[in-house]
């Protein structure tokens, strides 16, 4: 060993570039800590009791009571499971149908102002779901909803309804409106990159446009369709906001809400062990869906007819389908974007007074004005930006680093690291929040109840950044980095001066996306809520709940204004349309 | 200057370990240009990358400019950035976020101890002048043509005056016309700066014209090594002969031998003399280079070979003829004024009796 060192020194005092080992190792450790530590604590907590004890508390002991309780609870089997399944199945079906029709109309017909439609369909993804939920309640609540007022006025009906948002169909409609844009985006990309000759050949063989769609377009797209559908299943499955806001009055009981209920029972102490035990089977389901998702994306890649290349697509004339097509587009866009924004803005000035009954005298700026003197508002603004910004930064950098480890390094265990980060995609937000809660209630480092616990909790979503960075890193030819090494640059210099600048646009996209996700986040800050760490999305809900619709709507409007500028950046990567369009 | 000894490298693949470099040794003296020549996939790039430290060999020893940079027995593996090298990559690897000047200045900017700004400026401009890129020093990298990228890559590789210049298929990304021109410039430049160079290529003309010595690689081994002329005129086996130029290779047998010259039988009992140390009775391959055969309508010497012309293709300076020799196809490139046509019976005589016989 000594001889080696001496020889090495003679050979030119080389030493290993320790930074090239230390930096990735630190990143890997951080990732493991952010994802695995809370999960381990959660599983541990599920087997510790009595129920209202924290797992490490004095007096806590090993027990199977929590788990047994879950599987013998009549409510779990009779209500939670069926409600969750109906909610997910209904939403996924409706989402897929709507997204498919929208994508086909936008990408394949002579629809006018295609880009405008496209933008309006995508735009609502920026808005927090709470904001949309409140708008939909204002629109479709059985007694005072505008839609109901209008319908009753039109047909001279009296009483309540006819639309009732507080029902399973209402909940499914809202959730489907919220998730459709994600599937739409993927589908329209797939449609755009499909070789038009496949369809033309079918038309040439005498098939009608509809038959062609059924017999050619759909089967060709199907492998690519599978991944977004599974993803939507996963997103819906973990939903907490809409089941809380829209589902609760209808006594719909999905598992995410059930977990929250265990932590905030109507009476008594939080039941940590019970909540953790409920999480386990749903965590398993989430990860199962993730395995299916992983399988789907791998196999979609192998489908050669849908390439990354955009083809100039032939547009079909809508013909006599013109009116139904435009009607569908209009109703969809009205429900998903236009009416919610309109109602929100209106309510921020007029409160519950609907148009028609209101006069200009009813308009008030009180909703907005009150914020400036309200310290809670300023705290929420500060917290929202801090938590969204910082966690987006952490996740982008860490995710980038992990992508680098997986793609470029030869580190042992990188496959495991890859799997672990990918897993974060399958962990429902409620469960992540619960896990983080149990972990930091047990760790005496005083982050519980502060904004920092939110930063930590948000940062478990590494998969988003890892996947985006991975695609970008793979586009950077390896020889670009090697050329820097050969030019005499140390590892860190190469990363800082070659790789980072080349990845910058990709990392910027990831950061923006994560920032939007962070601003929209409701479940985690709601579950981990304290006076100190209130964020805007939670404050909006509290105001609405507290009977202050104008204030809540005003805050929602402000929040839309805050995230709206991002659409101009986002356009560059979200709405990258073919130039022939 | 560069010494590679018993280099061994394998990769893990789906089908188990793949031996990519198998016991490769060679020596490049100071100031010489050395080429690794071989078909795609024979392990040239991997060898070059081992020398650069971009791949870690399984075993062996590499010495650059008197320093051991890799030795498996001693556990030495100097990282790439501490090896005194410059590389021109096959893709050129010009950094797209920098202009020409910054690309070339980079090796000097990252050097420790620091080099003063003024000196960097001076050295970069000198090198850019050397490769004829001085006028476009401030052009962004994405706006360079293929030839310009090649020059920038070269300038970047030599700017810090490395002891060893490594080039991976430096001309393969250029179109045919440009390749010819850049080959001359490259030869010129390497000679002018007197750097020791190791380059890999699959193009035999490139290797033979640029390098002082050539190693022909085949399946991870060096099949033959030597000066370009020697390798060309005296290939050691069928692979080298075929790889170094379109050759006619016939099966044959040695009838009699005096130890230096032998009588060889090919085709349906046709005989000719050739220089070889192989003993009588050996099965051999007879190598007939298309441009090293004279064609005549009358038998010129007693050991000429009889063949039938099947077609004659006029290319300008020469005619490219397809013939059959007792059923075996043969190609001959003859002067344009050779008076033959399809259907003729002709006699073929080798211009040189050396290097024709290869062990079967
Ligand atoms: N990183 C790698 N992993 C596995 N196989 C590799 C790797 N790099 C090269 N190879 C294989 O090694 C062989 C030699 O490659 P290379 O040295 O690039 O050949 P050449 O440059 O002569 O064309 C090829 O079969 C190639 O597929
Ligand atoms: Mg190669």
mmCIF file of C-alpha atoms and ligand atoms in Angstrom, chain B residues 40-41 43-46 90 168-169 200, ligand 2:
data_model
loop_
_atom_site.group_PDB
_atom_site.id
_atom_site.type_symbol
_atom_site.label_atom_id
_atom_site.label_comp_id
_atom_site.label_asym_id
_atom_site.label_seq_id
_atom_site.Cartn_x
_atom_site.Cartn_y
_atom_site.Cartn_z
ATOM 1 C CA UNK B 40 -15.630 -0.518 -36.574
ATOM 2 C CA UNK B 41 -16.004 -2.258 -33.234
ATOM 3 C CA UNK B 43 -11.616 -1.721 -29.916
ATOM 4 C CA UNK B 44 -9.718 1.307 -31.269
ATOM 5 C CA UNK B 45 -11.744 3.942 -29.434
ATOM 6 C CA UNK B 46 -11.646 1.934 -26.236
ATOM 7 C CA UNK B 90 -15.016 11.807 -32.978
ATOM 8 C CA UNK B 168 -10.516 9.600 -32.520
ATOM 9 C CA UNK B 169 -11.538 9.322 -36.168
ATOM 10 C CA UNK B 200 -7.549 5.893 -34.539
HETATM 11 MG MG1 LIG C 2 -14.590 4.297 -32.540
#
